[in-house]
mmCIF file of C-alpha atoms in Angstrom:
data_model
loop_
_atom_site.group_PDB
_atom_site.id
_atom_site.type_symbol
_atom_site.label_atom_id
_atom_site.label_comp_id
_atom_site.label_asym_id
_atom_site.label_seq_id
_atom_site.Cartn_x
_atom_site.Cartn_y
_atom_site.Cartn_z
ATOM 1 C CA UNK A 274 3.050 -7.776 -13.872
ATOM 2 C CA UNK A 275 0.028 -6.576 -12.088
ATOM 3 C CA UNK A 276 1.088 -4.525 -8.746
ATOM 4 C CA UNK A 277 -0.252 -5.006 -5.521
ATOM 5 C CA UNK A 278 -2.321 -2.097 -5.807
ATOM 6 C CA UNK A 279 -3.782 -3.639 -8.972
ATOM 7 C CA UNK A 280 -4.955 -6.725 -6.750
ATOM 8 C CA UNK A 281 -5.675 -4.919 -3.770
ATOM 9 C CA UNK A 282 -7.843 -1.833 -5.849
ATOM 10 C CA UNK A 283 -11.057 -3.066 -5.530
ATOM 11 C CA UNK A 284 -11.314 -3.931 -2.069
ATOM 12 C CA UNK A 285 -9.452 -0.932 -0.908
ATOM 13 C CA UNK A 286 -12.355 0.860 -2.764
ATOM 14 C CA UNK A 287 -14.734 -1.100 -1.111
ATOM 15 C CA UNK A 288 -13.299 -0.429 2.783
ATOM 16 C CA UNK A 289 -12.910 3.716 2.404
ATOM 17 C CA UNK A 290 -16.890 3.473 1.002
ATOM 18 C CA UNK A 291 -17.413 1.584 4.381
ATOM 19 C CA UNK A 292 -15.750 3.932 6.407
ATOM 20 C CA UNK A 293 -16.530 7.402 4.982
ATOM 21 C CA UNK A 294 -12.974 7.688 3.539
ATOM 22 C CA UNK A 295 -11.506 9.664 0.810
ATOM 23 C CA UNK A 296 -8.409 11.714 -0.144
ATOM 24 C CA UNK A 297 -8.590 15.551 0.026
ATOM 25 C CA UNK A 298 -5.765 18.180 -0.320
ATOM 26 C CA UNK A 299 -7.882 21.384 0.213
ATOM 27 C CA UNK A 300 -11.230 22.569 1.931
ATOM 28 C CA UNK A 301 -12.455 22.689 -1.286
ATOM 29 C CA UNK A 302 -11.632 18.785 -2.287
ATOM 30 C CA UNK A 303 -13.298 18.333 1.305
ATOM 31 C CA UNK A 304 -16.418 20.463 0.811
ATOM 32 C CA UNK A 305 -16.857 18.594 -2.211
ATOM 33 C CA UNK A 306 -16.373 15.283 -1.520
ATOM 34 C CA UNK A 307 -17.846 15.151 2.467
ATOM 35 C CA UNK A 308 -21.693 13.627 2.815
ATOM 36 C CA UNK A 309 -23.661 16.287 4.376
ATOM 37 C CA UNK A 310 -24.577 15.685 8.339
ATOM 38 C CA UNK A 311 -21.639 13.441 8.691
ATOM 39 C CA UNK A 312 -18.485 14.480 11.182
ATOM 40 C CA UNK A 313 -15.096 13.514 9.854
ATOM 41 C CA UNK A 314 -11.664 12.950 10.959
ATOM 42 C CA UNK A 315 -8.174 13.533 9.845
ATOM 43 C CA UNK A 316 -6.335 10.185 9.589
ATOM 44 C CA UNK A 317 -3.249 11.799 8.171
ATOM 45 C CA UNK A 318 -1.620 12.558 4.788
ATOM 46 C CA UNK A 319 -5.133 13.568 3.228
ATOM 47 C CA UNK A 320 -6.986 10.792 4.042
ATOM 48 C CA UNK A 321 -10.305 11.548 6.008
ATOM 49 C CA UNK A 322 -12.726 9.636 7.199
ATOM 50 C CA UNK A 323 -16.400 9.416 9.659
ATOM 51 C CA UNK A 324 -15.072 10.552 12.964
ATOM 52 C CA UNK A 325 -13.746 7.968 15.591
ATOM 53 C CA UNK A 326 -13.375 5.264 12.135
ATOM 54 C CA UNK A 327 -10.052 6.024 11.827
ATOM 55 C CA UNK A 328 -8.161 3.151 13.654
ATOM 56 C CA UNK A 329 -10.732 0.737 12.216
ATOM 57 C CA UNK A 330 -10.096 1.984 8.391
ATOM 58 C CA UNK A 331 -6.629 1.533 8.543
ATOM 59 C CA UNK A 332 -6.678 -1.868 10.496
ATOM 60 C CA UNK A 333 -9.229 -2.690 6.896
ATOM 61 C CA UNK A 334 -6.618 -1.858 5.119
ATOM 62 C CA UNK A 335 -4.077 -3.077 6.443
ATOM 63 C CA UNK A 336 -5.837 -6.261 6.424
ATOM 64 C CA UNK A 337 -6.416 -5.810 2.549
ATOM 65 C CA UNK A 338 -2.727 -5.414 1.818
ATOM 66 C CA UNK A 339 -1.877 -8.487 3.790
ATOM 67 C CA UNK A 340 -4.491 -10.703 1.887
ATOM 68 C CA UNK A 341 -3.582 -8.507 -1.517
ATOM 69 C CA UNK A 342 0.584 -9.545 -0.712
ATOM 70 C CA UNK A 343 -0.525 -13.130 -0.169
ATOM 71 C CA UNK A 344 -1.842 -13.272 -3.300
ATOM 72 C CA UNK A 345 0.509 -11.309 -5.105
ATOM 73 C CA UNK A 346 3.246 -13.740 -3.978
ATOM 74 C CA UNK A 347 0.964 -16.816 -5.253
ATOM 75 C CA UNK A 348 0.910 -15.164 -8.441
ATOM 76 C CA UNK A 349 4.749 -14.534 -9.260
ATOM 77 C CA UNK A 350 6.568 -15.856 -6.472
ATOM 78 C CA UNK A 351 8.456 -13.831 -3.754
ATOM 79 C CA UNK A 352 11.791 -13.449 -5.704
ATOM 80 C CA UNK A 353 10.105 -11.750 -8.343
ATOM 81 C CA UNK A 354 7.858 -9.412 -5.852
ATOM 82 C CA UNK A 355 11.667 -8.936 -4.444
ATOM 83 C CA UNK A 356 13.098 -7.884 -8.019
ATOM 84 C CA UNK A 357 10.167 -5.749 -8.444
ATOM 85 C CA UNK A 358 10.171 -3.540 -5.557
ATOM 86 C CA UNK A 359 14.206 -3.505 -6.244
ATOM 87 C CA UNK A 360 13.823 -2.331 -9.531
ATOM 88 C CA UNK A 361 11.253 0.261 -8.288
ATOM 89 C CA UNK A 362 12.740 1.859 -5.344
ATOM 90 C CA UNK A 363 16.514 1.672 -7.811
ATOM 91 C CA UNK A 364 18.222 -0.024 -5.492
ATOM 92 C CA UNK A 365 20.561 -1.076 -8.890
ATOM 93 C CA UNK A 366 21.110 2.720 -8.864
ATOM 94 C CA UNK A 367 21.619 3.772 -5.595
ATOM 95 C CA UNK A 368 23.147 0.082 -4.444
ATOM 96 C CA UNK A 369 21.220 0.671 -1.840
ATOM 97 C CA UNK A 370 18.374 -2.146 -0.994
ATOM 98 C CA UNK A 371 17.026 -0.415 1.901
ATOM 99 C CA UNK A 372 14.060 1.168 0.601
ATOM 100 C CA UNK A 373 13.035 -2.182 -1.143
ATOM 101 C CA UNK A 374 13.756 -3.566 2.515
ATOM 102 C CA UNK A 375 11.631 -1.155 4.253
ATOM 103 C CA UNK A 376 8.777 -1.900 1.707
ATOM 104 C CA UNK A 377 8.430 -5.683 2.015
ATOM 105 C CA UNK A 378 9.079 -5.699 6.193
ATOM 106 C CA UNK A 379 5.382 -5.354 7.116
ATOM 107 C CA UNK A 380 4.802 -8.684 4.798
ATOM 108 C CA UNK A 381 7.151 -10.559 6.927
ATOM 109 C CA UNK A 382 10.360 -10.071 4.277
ATOM 110 C CA UNK A 383 13.366 -10.212 6.408
ATOM 111 C CA UNK A 384 16.301 -8.177 4.937
ATOM 112 C CA UNK A 385 18.876 -10.944 4.603
ATOM 113 C CA UNK A 386 15.612 -12.840 1.546
ATOM 114 C CA UNK A 387 15.558 -9.154 -0.192
ATOM 115 C CA UNK A 388 19.745 -9.083 -0.187
ATOM 116 C CA UNK A 389 19.790 -12.443 -1.789
ATOM 117 C CA UNK A 390 17.686 -11.557 -4.589
ATOM 118 C CA UNK A 391 19.620 -8.431 -4.967
ATOM 119 C CA UNK A 392 22.921 -9.829 -4.515
ATOM 120 C CA UNK A 393 21.461 -12.396 -7.233
ATOM 121 C CA UNK A 394 20.589 -9.899 -9.818
ATOM 122 C CA UNK A 395 22.844 -7.109 -9.606
#
């Protein structure tokens, strides 16, 4: 099964390129990747982009992920995606589906939908 990251990887690379975004966790990494003469802002969690463009970057990335999620569901079906996230977050070991619920909520998947798949596959 392809993951959401597999589906969105190329589009996310293009968005990051458009906004001069990259991941860095030290000054050395920042200096190695920055474009001379450009100003950068911190988007948090190690992500930087052209100064003043952080909001646009995040919105563009969200759009890519939401479109990718639609493709993912078309490829495998919603129940298979929910089951993937339940397994990915080890919900059957912890007997707690809340991590999968949180992961899927931004895509409009309800807690009831996640719990239905959880119970069916327990």
